[in-house]
PDB file of C-alpha atoms in Angstrom:
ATOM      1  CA  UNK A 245      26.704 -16.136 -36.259  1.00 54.00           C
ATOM      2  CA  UNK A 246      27.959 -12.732 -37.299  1.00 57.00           C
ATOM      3  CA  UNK A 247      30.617 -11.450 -35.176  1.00 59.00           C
ATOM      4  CA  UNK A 248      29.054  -7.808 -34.936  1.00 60.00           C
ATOM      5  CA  UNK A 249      26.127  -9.353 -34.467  1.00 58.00           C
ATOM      6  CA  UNK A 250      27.489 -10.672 -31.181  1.00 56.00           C
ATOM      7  CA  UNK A 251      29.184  -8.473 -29.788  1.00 59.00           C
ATOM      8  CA  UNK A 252      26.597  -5.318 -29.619  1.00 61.00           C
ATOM      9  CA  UNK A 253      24.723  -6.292 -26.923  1.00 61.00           C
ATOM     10  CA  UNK A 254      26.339  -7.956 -23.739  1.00 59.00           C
ATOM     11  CA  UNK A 255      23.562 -10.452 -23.263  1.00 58.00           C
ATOM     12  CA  UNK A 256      24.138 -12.096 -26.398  1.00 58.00           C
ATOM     13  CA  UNK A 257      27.790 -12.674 -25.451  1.00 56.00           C
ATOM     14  CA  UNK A 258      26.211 -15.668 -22.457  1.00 57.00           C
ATOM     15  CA  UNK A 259      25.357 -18.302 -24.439  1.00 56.00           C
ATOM     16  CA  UNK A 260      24.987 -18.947 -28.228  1.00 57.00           C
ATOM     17  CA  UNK A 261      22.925 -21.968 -28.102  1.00 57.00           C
ATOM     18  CA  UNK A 262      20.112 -21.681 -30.476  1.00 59.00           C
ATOM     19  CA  UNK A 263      16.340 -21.478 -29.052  1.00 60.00           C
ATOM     20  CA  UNK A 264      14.898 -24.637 -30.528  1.00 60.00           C
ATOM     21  CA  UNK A 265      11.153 -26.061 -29.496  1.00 57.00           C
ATOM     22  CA  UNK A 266      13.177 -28.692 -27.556  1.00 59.00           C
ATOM     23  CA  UNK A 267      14.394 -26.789 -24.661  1.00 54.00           C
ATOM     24  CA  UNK A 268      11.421 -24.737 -24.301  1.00 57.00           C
ATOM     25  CA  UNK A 269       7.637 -25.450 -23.274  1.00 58.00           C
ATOM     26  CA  UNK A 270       4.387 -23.856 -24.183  1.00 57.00           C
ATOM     27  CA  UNK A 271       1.060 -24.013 -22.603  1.00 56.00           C
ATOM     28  CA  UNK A 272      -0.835 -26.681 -23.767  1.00 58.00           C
ATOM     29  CA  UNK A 273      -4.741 -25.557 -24.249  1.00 57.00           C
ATOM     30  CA  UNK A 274      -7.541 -28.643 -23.440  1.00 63.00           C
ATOM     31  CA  UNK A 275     -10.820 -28.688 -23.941  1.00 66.00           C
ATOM     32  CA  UNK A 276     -12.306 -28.647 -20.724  1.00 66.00           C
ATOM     33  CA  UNK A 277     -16.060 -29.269 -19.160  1.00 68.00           C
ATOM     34  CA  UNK A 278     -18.375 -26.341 -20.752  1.00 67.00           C
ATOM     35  CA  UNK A 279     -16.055 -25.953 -24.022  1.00 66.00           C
ATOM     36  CA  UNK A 280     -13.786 -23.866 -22.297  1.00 66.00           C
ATOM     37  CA  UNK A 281     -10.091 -24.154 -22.546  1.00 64.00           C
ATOM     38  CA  UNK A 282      -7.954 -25.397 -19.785  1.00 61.00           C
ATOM     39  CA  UNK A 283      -4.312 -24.418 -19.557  1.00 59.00           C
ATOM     40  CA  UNK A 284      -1.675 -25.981 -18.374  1.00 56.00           C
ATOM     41  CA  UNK A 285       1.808 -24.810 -18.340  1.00 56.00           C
ATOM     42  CA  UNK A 286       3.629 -28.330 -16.756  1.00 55.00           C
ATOM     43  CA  UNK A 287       7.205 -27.888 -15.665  1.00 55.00           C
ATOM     44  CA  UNK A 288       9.214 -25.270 -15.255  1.00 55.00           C
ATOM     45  CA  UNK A 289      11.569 -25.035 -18.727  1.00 54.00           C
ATOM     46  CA  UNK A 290      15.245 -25.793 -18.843  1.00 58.00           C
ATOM     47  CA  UNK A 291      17.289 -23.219 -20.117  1.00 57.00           C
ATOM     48  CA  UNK A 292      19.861 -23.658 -21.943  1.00 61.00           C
ATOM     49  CA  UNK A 293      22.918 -24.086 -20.326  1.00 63.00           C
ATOM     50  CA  UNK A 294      21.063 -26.907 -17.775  1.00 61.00           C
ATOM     51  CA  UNK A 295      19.777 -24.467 -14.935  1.00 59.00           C
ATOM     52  CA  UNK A 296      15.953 -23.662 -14.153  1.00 57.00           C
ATOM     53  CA  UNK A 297      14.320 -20.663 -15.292  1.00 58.00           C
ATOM     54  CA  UNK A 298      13.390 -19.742 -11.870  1.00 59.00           C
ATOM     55  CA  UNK A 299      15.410 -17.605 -10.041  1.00 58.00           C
ATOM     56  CA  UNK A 300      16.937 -19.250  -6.642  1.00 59.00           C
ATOM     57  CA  UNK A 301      15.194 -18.566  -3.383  1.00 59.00           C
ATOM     58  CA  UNK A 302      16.699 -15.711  -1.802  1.00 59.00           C
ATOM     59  CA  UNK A 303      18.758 -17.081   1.530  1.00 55.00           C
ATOM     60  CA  UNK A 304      17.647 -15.874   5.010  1.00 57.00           C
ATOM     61  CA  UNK A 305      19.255 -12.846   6.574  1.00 58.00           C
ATOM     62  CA  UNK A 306      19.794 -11.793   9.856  1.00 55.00           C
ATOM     63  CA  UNK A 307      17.561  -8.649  10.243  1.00 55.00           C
ATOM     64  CA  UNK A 308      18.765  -5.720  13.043  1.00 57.00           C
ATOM     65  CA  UNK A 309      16.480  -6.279  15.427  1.00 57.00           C
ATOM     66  CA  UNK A 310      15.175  -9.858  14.851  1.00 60.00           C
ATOM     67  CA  UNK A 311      16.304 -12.577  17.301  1.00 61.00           C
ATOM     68  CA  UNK A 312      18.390 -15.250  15.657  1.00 58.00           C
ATOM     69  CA  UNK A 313      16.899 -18.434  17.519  1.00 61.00           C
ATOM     70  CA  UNK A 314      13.257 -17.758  16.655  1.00 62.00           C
ATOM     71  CA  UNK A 315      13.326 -15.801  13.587  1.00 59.00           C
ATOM     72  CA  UNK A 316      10.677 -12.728  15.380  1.00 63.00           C
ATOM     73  CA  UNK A 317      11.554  -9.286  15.976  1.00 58.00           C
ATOM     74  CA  UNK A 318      12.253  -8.084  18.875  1.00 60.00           C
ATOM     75  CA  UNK A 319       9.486  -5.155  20.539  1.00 61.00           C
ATOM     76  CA  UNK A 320      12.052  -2.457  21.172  1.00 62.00           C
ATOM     77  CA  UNK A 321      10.387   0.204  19.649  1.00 58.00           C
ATOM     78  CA  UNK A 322       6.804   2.270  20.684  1.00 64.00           C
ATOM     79  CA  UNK A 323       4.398   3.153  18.436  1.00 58.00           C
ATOM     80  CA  UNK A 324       2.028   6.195  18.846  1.00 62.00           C
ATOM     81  CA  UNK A 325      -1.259   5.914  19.183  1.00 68.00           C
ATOM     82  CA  UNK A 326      -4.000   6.688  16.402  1.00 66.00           C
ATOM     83  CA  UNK A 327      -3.785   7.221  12.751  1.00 65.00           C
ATOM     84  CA  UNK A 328      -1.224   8.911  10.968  1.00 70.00           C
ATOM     85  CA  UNK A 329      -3.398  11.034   8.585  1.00 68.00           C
ATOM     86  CA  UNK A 330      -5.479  11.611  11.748  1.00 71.00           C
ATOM     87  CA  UNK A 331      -2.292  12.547  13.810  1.00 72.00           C
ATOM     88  CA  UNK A 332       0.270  14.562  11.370  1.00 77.00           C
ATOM     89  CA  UNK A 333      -1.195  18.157  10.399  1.00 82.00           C
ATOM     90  CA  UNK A 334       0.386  17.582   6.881  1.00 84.00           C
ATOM     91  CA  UNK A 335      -3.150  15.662   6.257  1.00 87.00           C
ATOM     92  CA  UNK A 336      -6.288  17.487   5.958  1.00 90.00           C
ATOM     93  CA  UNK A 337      -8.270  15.174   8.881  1.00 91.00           C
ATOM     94  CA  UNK A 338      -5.320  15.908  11.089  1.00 90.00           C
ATOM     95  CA  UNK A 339      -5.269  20.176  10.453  1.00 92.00           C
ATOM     96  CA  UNK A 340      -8.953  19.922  10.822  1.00 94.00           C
ATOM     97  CA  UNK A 341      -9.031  17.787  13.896  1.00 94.00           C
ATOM     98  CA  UNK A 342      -6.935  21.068  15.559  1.00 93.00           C
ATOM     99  CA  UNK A 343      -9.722  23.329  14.233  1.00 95.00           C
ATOM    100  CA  UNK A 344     -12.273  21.205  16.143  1.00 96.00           C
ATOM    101  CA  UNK A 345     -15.247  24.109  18.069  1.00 96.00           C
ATOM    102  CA  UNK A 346     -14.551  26.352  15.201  1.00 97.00           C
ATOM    103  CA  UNK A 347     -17.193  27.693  13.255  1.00 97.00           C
ATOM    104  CA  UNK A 348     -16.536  27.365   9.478  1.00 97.00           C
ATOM    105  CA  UNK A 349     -17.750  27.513   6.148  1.00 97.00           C
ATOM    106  CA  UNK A 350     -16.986  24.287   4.319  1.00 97.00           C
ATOM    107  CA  UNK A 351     -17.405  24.170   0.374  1.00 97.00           C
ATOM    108  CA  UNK A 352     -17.957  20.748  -1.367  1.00 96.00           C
ATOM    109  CA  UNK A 353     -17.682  19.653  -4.613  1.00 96.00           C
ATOM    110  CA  UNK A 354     -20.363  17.554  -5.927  1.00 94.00           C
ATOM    111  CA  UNK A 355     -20.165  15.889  -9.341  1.00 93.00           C
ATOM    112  CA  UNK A 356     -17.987  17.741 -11.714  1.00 92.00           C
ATOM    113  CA  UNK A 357     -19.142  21.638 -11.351  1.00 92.00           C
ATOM    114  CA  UNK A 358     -21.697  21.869  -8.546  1.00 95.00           C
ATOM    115  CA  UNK A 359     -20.757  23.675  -5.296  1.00 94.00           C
ATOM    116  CA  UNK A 360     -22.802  23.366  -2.230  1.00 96.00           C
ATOM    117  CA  UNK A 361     -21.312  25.691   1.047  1.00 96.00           C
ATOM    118  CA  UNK A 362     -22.059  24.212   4.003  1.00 96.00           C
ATOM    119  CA  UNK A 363     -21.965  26.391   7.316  1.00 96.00           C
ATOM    120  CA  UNK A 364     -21.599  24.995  11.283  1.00 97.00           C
ATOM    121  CA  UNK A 365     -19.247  24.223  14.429  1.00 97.00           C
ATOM    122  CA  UNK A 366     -16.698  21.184  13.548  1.00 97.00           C
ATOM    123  CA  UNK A 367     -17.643  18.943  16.105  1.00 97.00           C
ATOM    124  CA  UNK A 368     -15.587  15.649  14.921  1.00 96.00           C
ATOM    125  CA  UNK A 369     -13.169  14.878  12.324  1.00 94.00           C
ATOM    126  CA  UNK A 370     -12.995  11.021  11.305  1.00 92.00           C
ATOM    127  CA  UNK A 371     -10.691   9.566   8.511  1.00 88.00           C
ATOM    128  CA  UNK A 372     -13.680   9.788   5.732  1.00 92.00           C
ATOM    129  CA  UNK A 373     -15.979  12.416   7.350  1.00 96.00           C
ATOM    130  CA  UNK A 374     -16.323  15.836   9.543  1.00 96.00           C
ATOM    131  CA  UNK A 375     -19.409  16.537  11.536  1.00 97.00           C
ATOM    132  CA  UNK A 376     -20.599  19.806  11.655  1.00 97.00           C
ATOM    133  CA  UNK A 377     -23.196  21.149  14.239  1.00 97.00           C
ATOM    134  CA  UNK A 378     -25.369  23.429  11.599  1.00 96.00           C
ATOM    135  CA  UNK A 379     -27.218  26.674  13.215  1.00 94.00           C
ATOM    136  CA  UNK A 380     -30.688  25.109  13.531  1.00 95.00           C
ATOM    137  CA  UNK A 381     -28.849  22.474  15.976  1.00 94.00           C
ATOM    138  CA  UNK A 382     -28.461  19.355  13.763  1.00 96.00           C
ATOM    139  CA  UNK A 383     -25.542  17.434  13.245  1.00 97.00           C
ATOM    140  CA  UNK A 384     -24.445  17.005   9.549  1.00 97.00           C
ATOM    141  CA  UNK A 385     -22.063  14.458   8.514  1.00 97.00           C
ATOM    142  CA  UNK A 386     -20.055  15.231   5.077  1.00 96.00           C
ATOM    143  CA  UNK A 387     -17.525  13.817   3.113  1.00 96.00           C
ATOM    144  CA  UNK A 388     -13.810  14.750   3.682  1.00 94.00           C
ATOM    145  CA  UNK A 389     -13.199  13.185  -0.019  1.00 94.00           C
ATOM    146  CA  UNK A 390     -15.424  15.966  -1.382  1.00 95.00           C
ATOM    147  CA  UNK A 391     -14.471  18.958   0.662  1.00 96.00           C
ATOM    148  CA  UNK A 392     -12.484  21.363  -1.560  1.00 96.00           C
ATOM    149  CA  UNK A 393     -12.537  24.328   0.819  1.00 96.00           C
ATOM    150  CA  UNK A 394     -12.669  25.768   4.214  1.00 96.00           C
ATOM    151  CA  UNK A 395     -13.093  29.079   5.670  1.00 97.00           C
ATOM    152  CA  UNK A 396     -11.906  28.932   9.477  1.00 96.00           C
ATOM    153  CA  UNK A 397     -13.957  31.774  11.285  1.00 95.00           C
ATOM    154  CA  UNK A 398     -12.468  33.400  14.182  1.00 87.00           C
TER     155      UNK A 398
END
């Protein structure tokens, strides 16, 4: 083996043992019921050098707050109640669910260039949907995936 060859790339500095079709395995394709192939890939190849090509299974850890003699984490923390995205004003359901008894004016896209304006008190505010009390009475139910504006009136 060239020398320069060798020594450009780290990896082929590990071993220089030639890949030959004995220490490696292919699938082997069968003809199975229907005329469809089976495959079956058998054992795991040796590499060469003697080891597996699996990687080793990672050893067990002791986790903060896991209890060593059964292996289960310990309940020391709370968590809050709800949703996040219906929770955290960063999300849209969560700003809208503080604008709930607001009339608004709520513009949806539907399809690629059609806008329809849509015009009522926010009643509810769900994680896929808003319900909006229109004018004539009726409740409305839209979808918050569609919404591309709102116009908050005062």
């Amino acid at each position: 083996m060239n020398s320069e060859y060798l020594y450009d790339c780290p990896f082929r500095q590990m071993d220089e043992t030639p890949m030959t079709s004995d220490n490696m395995q292919m699938p082997m394709f069968q003809q199975g019921p229907g005329g469809m192939p089976v495959i079956s890939a058998g054992m795991p190849a040796l590499a060469p050098g003697g080891t597996t090509a699996v990687p080793p299974f990672p050893t067990p850890q002791q986790v903060q707050g896991m209890n060593a003699a059964s292996g289960q984490f310990q309940d020391n923390f709370e968590m809050q109640p709800g949703a996040p995205v219906q929770q955290d004003v960063n999300y849209t359901q969560g700003f809208l669910r503080t604008q709930i008894g607001k009339r608004m004016l709520v513009s949806f896209l539907i399809g690629t260039n059609t806008y329809q304006d849509r015009t009522g008190v926010l009643e509810r505010v769900g994680i896929s949907y808003i319900i909006l009390r229109e004018p004539e009475g009726t409740q409305l139910l839209c979808d918050i995936y569609s919404i591309k504006f709102v116009r908050i009136f005062q």
